[in-house]
Coordinates of C-alpha atoms in Angstrom, one line a residue:
X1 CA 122.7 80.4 143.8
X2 CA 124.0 83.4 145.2
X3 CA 122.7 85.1 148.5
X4 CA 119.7 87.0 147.8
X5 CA 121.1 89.4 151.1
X6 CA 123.7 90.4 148.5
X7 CA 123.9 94.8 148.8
X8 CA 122.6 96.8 145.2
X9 CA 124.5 96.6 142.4
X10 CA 127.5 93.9 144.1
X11 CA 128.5 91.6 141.9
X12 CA 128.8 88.0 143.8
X13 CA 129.4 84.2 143.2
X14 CA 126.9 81.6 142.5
X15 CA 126.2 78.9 144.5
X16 CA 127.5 75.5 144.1
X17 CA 128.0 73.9 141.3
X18 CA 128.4 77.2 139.7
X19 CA 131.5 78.4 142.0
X20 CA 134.1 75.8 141.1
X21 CA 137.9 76.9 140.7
X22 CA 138.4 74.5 137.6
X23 CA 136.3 76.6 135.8
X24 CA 137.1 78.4 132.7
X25 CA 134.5 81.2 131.5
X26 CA 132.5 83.3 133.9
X27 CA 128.5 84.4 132.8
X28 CA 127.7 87.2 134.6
X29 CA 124.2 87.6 134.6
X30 CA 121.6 90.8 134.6
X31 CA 121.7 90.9 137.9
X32 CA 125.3 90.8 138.4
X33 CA 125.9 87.2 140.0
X34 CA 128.5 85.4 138.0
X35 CA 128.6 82.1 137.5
X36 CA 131.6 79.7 137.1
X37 CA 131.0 77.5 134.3
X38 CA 133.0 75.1 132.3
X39 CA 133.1 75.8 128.6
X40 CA 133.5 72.5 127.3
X41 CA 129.8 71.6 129.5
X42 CA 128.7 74.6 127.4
X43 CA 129.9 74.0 124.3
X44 CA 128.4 70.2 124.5
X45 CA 124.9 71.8 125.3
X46 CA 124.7 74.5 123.2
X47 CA 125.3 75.3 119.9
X48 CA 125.4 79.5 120.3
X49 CA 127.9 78.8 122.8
X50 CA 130.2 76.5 120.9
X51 CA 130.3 79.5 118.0
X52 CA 130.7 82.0 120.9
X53 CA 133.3 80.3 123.1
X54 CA 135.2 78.9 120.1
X55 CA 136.3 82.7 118.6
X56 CA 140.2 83.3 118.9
X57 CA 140.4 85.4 122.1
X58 CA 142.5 88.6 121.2
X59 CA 145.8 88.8 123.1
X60 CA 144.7 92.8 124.5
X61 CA 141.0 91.8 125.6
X62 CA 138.5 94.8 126.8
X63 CA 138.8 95.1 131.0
X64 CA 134.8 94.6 130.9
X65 CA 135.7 90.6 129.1
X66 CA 137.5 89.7 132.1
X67 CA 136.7 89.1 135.5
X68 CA 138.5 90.7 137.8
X69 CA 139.1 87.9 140.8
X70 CA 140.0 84.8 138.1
X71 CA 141.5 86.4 135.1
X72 CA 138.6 84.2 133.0
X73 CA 136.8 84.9 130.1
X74 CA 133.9 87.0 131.1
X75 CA 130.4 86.8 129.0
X76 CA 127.6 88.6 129.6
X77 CA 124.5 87.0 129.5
X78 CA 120.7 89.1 129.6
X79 CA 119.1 86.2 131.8
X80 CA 118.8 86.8 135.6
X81 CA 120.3 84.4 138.2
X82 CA 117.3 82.3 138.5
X83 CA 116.6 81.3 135.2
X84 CA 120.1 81.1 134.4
X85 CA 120.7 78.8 137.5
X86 CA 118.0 76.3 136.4
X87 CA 118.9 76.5 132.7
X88 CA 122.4 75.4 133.9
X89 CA 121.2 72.5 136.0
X90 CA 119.6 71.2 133.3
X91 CA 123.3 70.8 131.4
X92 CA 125.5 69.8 133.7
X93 CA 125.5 66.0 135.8
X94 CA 123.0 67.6 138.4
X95 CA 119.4 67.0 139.7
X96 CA 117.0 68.8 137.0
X97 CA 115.7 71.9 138.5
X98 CA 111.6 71.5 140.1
X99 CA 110.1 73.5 137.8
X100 CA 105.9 72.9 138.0
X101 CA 104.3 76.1 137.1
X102 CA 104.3 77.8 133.4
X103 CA 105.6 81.2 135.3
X104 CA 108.7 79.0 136.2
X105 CA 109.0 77.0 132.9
X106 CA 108.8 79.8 130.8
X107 CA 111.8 81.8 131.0
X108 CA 114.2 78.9 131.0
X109 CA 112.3 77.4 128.0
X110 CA 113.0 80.9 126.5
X111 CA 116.5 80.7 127.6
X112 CA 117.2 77.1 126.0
X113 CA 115.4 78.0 122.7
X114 CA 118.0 81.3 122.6
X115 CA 121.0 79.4 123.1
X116 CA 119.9 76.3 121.1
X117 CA 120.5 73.7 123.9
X118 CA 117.8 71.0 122.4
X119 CA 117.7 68.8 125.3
X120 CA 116.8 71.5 127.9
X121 CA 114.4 72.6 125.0
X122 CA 113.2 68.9 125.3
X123 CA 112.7 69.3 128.9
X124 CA 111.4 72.2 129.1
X125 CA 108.5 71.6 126.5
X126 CA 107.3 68.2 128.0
X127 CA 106.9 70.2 131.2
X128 CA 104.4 72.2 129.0
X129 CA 102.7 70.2 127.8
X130 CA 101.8 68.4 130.8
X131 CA 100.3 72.0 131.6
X132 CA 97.9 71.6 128.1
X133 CA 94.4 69.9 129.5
X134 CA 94.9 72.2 132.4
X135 CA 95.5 75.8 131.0
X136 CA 95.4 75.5 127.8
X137 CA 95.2 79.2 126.5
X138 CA 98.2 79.8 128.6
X139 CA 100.5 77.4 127.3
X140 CA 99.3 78.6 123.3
X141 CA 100.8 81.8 124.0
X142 CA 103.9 80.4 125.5
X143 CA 104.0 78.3 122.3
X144 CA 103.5 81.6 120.0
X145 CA 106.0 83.7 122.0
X146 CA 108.9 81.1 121.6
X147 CA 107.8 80.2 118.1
X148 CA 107.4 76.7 119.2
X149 CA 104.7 75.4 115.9
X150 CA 104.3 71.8 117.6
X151 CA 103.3 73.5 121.2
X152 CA 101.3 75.8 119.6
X153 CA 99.2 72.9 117.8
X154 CA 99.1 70.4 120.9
X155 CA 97.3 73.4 122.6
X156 CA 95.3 74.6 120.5
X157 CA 93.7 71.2 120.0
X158 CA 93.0 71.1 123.7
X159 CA 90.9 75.0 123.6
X160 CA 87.8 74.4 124.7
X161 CA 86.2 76.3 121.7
X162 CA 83.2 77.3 123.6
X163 CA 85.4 79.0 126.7
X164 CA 87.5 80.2 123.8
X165 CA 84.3 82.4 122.1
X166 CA 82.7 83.2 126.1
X167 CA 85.9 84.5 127.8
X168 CA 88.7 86.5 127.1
X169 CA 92.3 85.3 129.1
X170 CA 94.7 88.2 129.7
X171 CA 98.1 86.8 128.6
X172 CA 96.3 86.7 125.0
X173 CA 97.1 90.4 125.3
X174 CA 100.9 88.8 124.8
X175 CA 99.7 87.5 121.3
X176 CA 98.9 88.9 117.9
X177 CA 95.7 89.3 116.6
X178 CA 96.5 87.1 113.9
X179 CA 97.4 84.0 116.2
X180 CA 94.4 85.1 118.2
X181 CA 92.3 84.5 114.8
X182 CA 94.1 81.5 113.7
X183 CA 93.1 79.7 117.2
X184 CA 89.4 81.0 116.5
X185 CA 89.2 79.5 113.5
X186 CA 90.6 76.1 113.9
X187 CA 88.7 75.9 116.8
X188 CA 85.4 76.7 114.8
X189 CA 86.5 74.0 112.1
X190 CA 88.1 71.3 113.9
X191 CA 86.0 67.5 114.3
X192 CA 84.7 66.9 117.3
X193 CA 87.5 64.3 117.9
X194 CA 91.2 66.0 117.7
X195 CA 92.1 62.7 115.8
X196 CA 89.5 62.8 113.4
X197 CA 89.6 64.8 110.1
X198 CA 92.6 67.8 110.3
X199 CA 95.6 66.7 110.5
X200 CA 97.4 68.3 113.5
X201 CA 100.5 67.7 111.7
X202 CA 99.4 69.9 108.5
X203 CA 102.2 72.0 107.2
X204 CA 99.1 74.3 105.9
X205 CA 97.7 74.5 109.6
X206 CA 100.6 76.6 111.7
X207 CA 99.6 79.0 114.8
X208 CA 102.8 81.0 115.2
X209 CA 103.5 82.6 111.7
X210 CA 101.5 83.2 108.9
X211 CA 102.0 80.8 106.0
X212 CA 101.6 83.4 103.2
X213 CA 104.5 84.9 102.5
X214 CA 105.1 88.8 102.9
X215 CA 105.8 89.4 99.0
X216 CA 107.2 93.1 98.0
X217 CA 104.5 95.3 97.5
X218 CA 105.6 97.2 94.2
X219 CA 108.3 97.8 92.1
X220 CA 111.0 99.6 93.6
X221 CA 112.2 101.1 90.4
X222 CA 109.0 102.7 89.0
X223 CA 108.7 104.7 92.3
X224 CA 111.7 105.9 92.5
X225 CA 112.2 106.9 89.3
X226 CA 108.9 108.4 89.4
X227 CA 110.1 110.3 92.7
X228 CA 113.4 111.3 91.0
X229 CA 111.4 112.6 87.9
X230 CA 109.1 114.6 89.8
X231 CA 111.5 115.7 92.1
X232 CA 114.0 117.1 89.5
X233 CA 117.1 114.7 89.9
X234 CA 119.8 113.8 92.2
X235 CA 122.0 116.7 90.7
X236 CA 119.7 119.0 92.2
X237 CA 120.1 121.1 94.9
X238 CA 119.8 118.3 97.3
X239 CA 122.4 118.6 100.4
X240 CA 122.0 115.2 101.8
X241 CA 121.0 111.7 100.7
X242 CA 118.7 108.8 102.0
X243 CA 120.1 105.4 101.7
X244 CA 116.5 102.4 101.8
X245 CA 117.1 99.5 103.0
X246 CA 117.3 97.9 99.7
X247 CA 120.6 100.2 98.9
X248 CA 118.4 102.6 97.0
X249 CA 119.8 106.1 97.5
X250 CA 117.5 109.2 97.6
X251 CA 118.8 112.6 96.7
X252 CA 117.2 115.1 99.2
X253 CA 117.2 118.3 101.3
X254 CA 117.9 118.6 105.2
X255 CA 115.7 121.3 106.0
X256 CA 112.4 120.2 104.1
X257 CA 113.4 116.6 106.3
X258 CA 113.8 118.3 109.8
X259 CA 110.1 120.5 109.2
X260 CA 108.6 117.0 108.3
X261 CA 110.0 115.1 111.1
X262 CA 112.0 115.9 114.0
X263 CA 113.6 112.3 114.7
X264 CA 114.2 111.4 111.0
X265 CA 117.4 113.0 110.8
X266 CA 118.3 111.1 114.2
X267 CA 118.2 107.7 111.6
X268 CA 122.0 106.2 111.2
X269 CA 124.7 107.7 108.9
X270 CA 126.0 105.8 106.4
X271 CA 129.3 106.7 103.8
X272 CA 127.9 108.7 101.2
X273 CA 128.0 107.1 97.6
X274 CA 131.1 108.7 95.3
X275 CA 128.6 109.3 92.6
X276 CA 126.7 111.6 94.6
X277 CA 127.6 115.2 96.0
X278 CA 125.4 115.3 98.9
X279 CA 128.0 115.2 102.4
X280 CA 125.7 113.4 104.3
X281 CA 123.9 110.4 104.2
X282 CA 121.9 108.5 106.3
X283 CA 120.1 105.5 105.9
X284 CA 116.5 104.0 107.2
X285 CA 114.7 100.6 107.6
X286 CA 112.4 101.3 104.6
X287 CA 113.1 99.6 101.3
X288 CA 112.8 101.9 98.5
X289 CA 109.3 101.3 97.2
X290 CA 108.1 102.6 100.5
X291 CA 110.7 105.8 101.0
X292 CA 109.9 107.0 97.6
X293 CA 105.8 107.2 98.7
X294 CA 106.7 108.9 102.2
X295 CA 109.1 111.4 100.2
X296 CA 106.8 112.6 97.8
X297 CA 104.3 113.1 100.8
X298 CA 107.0 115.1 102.4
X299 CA 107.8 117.0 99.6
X300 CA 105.2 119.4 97.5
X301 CA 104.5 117.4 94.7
X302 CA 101.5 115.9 93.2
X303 CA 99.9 112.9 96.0
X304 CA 101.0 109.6 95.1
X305 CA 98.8 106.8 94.1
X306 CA 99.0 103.8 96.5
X307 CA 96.9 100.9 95.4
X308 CA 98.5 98.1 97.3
X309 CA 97.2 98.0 101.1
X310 CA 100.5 96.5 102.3
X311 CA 102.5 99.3 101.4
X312 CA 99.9 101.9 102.5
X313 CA 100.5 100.2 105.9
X314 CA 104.1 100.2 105.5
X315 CA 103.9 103.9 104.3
X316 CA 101.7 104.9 107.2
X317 CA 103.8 102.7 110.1
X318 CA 106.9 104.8 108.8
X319 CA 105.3 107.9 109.0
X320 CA 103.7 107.3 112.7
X321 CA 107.6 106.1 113.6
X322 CA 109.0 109.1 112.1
X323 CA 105.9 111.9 114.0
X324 CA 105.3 113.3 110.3
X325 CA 102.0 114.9 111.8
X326 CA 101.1 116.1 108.0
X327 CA 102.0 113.1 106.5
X328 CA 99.6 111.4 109.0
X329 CA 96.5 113.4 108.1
X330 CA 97.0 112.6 104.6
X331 CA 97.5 108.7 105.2
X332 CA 93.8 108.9 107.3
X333 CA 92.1 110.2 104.3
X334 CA 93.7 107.8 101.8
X335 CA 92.7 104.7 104.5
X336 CA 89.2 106.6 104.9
X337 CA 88.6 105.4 100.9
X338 CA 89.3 101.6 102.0
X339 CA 86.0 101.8 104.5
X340 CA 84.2 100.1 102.6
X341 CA 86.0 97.3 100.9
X342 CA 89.1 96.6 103.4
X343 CA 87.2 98.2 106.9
X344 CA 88.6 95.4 109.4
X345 CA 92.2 96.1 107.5
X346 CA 91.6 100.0 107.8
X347 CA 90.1 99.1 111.7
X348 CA 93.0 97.4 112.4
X349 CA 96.0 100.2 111.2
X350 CA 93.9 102.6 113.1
X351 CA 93.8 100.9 116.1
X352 CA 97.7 100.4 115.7
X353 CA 98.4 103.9 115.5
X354 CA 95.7 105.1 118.5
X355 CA 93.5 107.1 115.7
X356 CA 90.1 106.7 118.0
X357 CA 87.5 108.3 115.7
X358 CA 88.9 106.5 112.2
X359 CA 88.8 103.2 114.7
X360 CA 85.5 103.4 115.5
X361 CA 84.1 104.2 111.8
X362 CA 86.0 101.6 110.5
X363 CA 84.5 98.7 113.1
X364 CA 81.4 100.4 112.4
X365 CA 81.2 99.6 108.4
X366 CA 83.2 95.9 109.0
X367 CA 80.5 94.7 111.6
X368 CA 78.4 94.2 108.1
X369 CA 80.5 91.7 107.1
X370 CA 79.3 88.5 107.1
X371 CA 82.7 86.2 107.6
X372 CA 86.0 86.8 109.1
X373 CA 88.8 86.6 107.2
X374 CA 92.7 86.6 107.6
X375 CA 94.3 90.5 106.8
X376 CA 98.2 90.9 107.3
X377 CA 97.5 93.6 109.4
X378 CA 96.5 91.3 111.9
X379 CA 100.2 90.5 112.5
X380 CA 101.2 93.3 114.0
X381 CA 97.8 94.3 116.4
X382 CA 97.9 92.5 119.7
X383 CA 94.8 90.2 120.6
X384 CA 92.8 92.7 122.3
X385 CA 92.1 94.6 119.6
X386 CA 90.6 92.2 117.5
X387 CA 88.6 90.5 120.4
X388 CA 87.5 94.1 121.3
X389 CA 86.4 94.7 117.5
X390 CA 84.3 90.9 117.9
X391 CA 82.9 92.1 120.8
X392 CA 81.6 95.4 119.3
X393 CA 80.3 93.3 116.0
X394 CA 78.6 91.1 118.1
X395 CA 76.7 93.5 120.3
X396 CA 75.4 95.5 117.0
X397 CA 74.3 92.8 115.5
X398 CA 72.3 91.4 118.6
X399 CA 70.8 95.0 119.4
X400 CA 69.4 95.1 115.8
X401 CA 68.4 91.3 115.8
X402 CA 66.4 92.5 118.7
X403 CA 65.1 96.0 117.0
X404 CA 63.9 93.5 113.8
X405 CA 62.2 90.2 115.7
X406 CA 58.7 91.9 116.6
X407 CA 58.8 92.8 112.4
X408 CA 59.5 88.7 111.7
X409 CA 57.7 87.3 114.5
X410 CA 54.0 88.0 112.4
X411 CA 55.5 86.4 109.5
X412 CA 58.2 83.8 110.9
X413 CA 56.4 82.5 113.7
X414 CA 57.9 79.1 113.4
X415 CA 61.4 80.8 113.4
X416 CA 62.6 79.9 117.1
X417 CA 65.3 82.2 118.7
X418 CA 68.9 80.6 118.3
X419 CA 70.9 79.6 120.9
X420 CA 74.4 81.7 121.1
X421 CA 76.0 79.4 123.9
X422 CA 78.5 77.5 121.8
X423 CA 79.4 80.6 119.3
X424 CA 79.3 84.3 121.1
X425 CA 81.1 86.4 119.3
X426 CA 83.2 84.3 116.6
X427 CA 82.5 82.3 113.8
X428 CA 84.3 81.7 110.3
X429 CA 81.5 80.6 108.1
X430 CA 79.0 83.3 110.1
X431 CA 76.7 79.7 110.2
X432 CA 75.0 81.6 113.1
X433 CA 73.8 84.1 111.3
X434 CA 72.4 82.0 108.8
X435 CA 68.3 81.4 110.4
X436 CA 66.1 83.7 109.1
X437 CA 66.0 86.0 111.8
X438 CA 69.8 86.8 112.1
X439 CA 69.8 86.9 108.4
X440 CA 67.4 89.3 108.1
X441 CA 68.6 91.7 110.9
X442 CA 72.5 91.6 109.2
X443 CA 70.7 93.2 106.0
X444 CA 69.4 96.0 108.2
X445 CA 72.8 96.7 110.0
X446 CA 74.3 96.6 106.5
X447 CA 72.3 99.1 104.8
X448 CA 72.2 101.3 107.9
X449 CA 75.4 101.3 108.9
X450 CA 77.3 101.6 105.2
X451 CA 73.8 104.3 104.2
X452 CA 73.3 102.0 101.2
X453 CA 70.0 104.5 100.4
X454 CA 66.4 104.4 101.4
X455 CA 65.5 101.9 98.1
X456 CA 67.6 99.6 99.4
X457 CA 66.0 99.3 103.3
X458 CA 63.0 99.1 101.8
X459 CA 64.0 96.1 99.3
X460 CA 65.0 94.5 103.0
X461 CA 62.0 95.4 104.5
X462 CA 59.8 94.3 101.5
X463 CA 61.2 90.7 101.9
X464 CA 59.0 90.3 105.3
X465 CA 55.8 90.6 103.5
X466 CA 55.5 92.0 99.4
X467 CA 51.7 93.1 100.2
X468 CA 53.4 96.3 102.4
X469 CA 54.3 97.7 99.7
X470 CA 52.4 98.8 96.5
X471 CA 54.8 99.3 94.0
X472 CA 58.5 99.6 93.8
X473 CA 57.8 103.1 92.4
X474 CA 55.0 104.4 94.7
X475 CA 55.6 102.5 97.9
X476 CA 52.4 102.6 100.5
X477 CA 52.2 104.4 103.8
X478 CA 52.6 102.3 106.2
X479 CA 55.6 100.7 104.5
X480 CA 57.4 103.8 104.2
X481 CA 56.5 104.1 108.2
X482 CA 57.4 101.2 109.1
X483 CA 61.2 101.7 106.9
X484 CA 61.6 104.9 109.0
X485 CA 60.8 104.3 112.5
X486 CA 63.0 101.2 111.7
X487 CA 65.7 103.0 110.5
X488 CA 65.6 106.0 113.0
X489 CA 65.5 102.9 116.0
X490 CA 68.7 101.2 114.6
X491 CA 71.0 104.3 114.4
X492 CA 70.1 105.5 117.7
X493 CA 70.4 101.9 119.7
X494 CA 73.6 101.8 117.5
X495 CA 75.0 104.9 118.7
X496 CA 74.9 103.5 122.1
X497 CA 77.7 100.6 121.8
X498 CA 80.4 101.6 122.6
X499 CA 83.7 99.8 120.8

């Protein structure tokens, strides 16, 4: 490898075996050292190579695809010396690189899995996995960074589900909330024994990607045309077009754009269709059924009915790329009527998007739910945020568990206090929360937190003992005292977690 005493910005010459004068292509590397290489070596090892190297060279190339001391091909590569070096050594008839820690492994694993060279990917991964009983959590998001399914499993097998539900490991920041749940809930439903029951090797079980499909979200036609009626037609006096992903074009006006957003304009132009007069055209990364929805928001027209959460997230993750500031405030109140049936979904987009207050209301009504279950939006949140939403949930629930026990303990005495050692803050079934105890206390939070109405607290209440209370119509005193100072306890402990 080259001298690291090389002066800023100088491009030099690897090291041997990288500086040989039979070679024919030259990578230059990020950090401009450029190695000699021998395309036929490449070509042998890698398969994006081979289609690279094997392209008719033009007979007038560009000055910046040569190198200027050997006249070769020049390529550019984005890896720096290092990891190129070691990638390299694992190609050519040299000693393999000594590569022991993940920090080392990982970028040339990366690098192999780029340029498709499946024996260094071999390598590499067996290197890994000798890493798995030690740091486990580390190697799973090395395994769901490179999309490496069989890694990801072998890993995930070897989480310690306890540590997993106890402790929090930074580099999960690296990962998606969605492959943050997945590992929470095989490790909550795998056998004891890793060879017993679940098959490691089920195409249903996968850690890196979702397995549901992302289907479209509506019908692209209906919303456009609806957009087209209500907008008055494309031989209007629209001056510009927008062209969807999906090749739907949109007839529209340049000034109504630029008040709505100031980098919307800034998208790509594209060659304006002959059937349409508009002289400019541009065209964006949102399909048609999704443009139509964040046009009639721009535009005065009536609000437009979005009953399909996927495109409400697609609408509102468009509209936060775009700064539509209006827009925005319109997409929080159509979220704000999701609270209650889709909170950890509406939690989620907020937390995306840095919308604090809407965050923390949303967390507040989806700590009531009694099981955790996969939502796409999971697929685009990092880790943190759901662990930071577990944490929240399971602190509420504990503070009211402890607000509620001197009410059970008269009546429940044989009800012992259950251990939380093997499941803190996690579990699918919610098989913690089944005892009488936590059972009773999640009925409190629920009609508390989502202000079901006094009747119903005091149905929960009345389930501790039926002499408290008189009648359903003419409840007695010291019920309806007890119901208050309850409820009055619960928000104000509540009030005090923080998310």
């Amino acid at each position: 490898m080259a001298s690291d005493n090389s002066p800023p910005g100088s491009r030099t010459t690897a090291g041997p075996p990288f500086d040989k004068s039979s070679a024919d292509v030259v990578l230059c590397t990020l950090d401009d050292i450029d190695f000699l290489v021998h395309a036929q070596i490449l070509c042998m090892a890698s398969d994006v190579f081979e289609s690279m190297l094997s392209i008719p060279q033009p007979n007038v190339s560009d000055p910046r695809d040569v190198h200027t001391e050997t006249g070769l091909p020049l390529v550019h590569v984005s890896e720096d010396s290092q990891t190129l070096d070691r990638l390299l050594r694992l190609c050519y008839p040299v000693a393999d690189p000594k590569l022991c820690s993940l920090d080392d492994i990982k970028p040339v694993l990366a690098a192999a899995v780029k340029y498709q060279m499946e024996e260094a990917i071999a390598l590499m991964k067996d290197k890994v996995k000798s890493l798995c009983m030690d740091s486990p959590l580390p190697v799973y998001v090395v395994a769901c960074e490179l999309d490496l399914e069989d890694l990801a499993h072998q890993a995930a097998a070897t989480v310690r589900v306890r540590e997993l539900t106890t402790e929090y490991a930074p580099e999960l920041d690296r990962i998606t909330a969605a492959q943050y749940y997945r590992l929470l809930y095989y490790g909550a439903r795998r056998p004891p024994s890793i060879n017993a029951g679940l098959s490691l090797n089920s195409p249903s079980l996968t850690f890196c990607r979702s397995p549901i499909p992302d289907s479209a979200s509506s019908d692209s036609s209906s919303v456009v045309s609806n957009f087209v009626t209500e907008f008055g037609g494309p031989h209007a006096i629209a001056d510009m077009t927008i062209r969807s992903a999906d090749d739907v074009e949109f007839s529209v006006h340049r000034n109504i754009l630029a008040m709505a957003s100031a980098t919307l304009l800034d998208s790509r132009p594209v060659s304006t269709s002959p059937s349409t007069s508009a002289a400019v055209s541009i065209r964006v990364d949102e399909v048609a059924s999704v443009l139509s929805i964040l046009l009639q928001l721009i535009y005065p027209l009536p609000e437009p009915t979005i009953s399909d959460l996927r495109t409400l997230a697609a609408v509102t993750d468009a509209a936060a790329r775009y700064g539509m500031v209006r827009v925005i405030q319109t997409l929080k109140r159509l979220w704000a009527e999701y609270l209650d049936t889709s909170p950890l979904r509406a939690y989620l987009i907020a937390t995306r998007h840095g919308w604090d207050k809407e965050a923390r209301e949303a967390a507040r009504r989806a700590c009531c739910e009694k099981t955790d279950a996969y939502v796409p939006e999971m697929e685009a949140v990092s880790a943190s945020a759901y662990r930071r939403f577990l944490v929240y949930r399971y602190r509420c629930r504990e503070a009211v568990s402890r607000l509620t026990l001197p009410l059970i303990q008269p009546h429940h005495r044989q009800e012992k206090k259950p251990s939380r050692s093997k499941q803190l803050y996690w579990s699918k079934t919610g098989a913690e929360y089944s005892n009488f105890r936590d059972a009773f206390a999640l009925d409190v939070l629920e009609m508390v937190q989502r202000a079901a109405g006094a009747g119903c607290m005091h149905a929960v209440v009345a389930s501790l003992e039926p002499d408290m209370i008189i009648t359903a119509a003419h409840p007695g005193e010291q019920f309806l005292t007890t119901v208050a100072s309850l409820e009055e306890a619960v928000r104000k402990v509540l009030q005090g977690i923080e998310l």
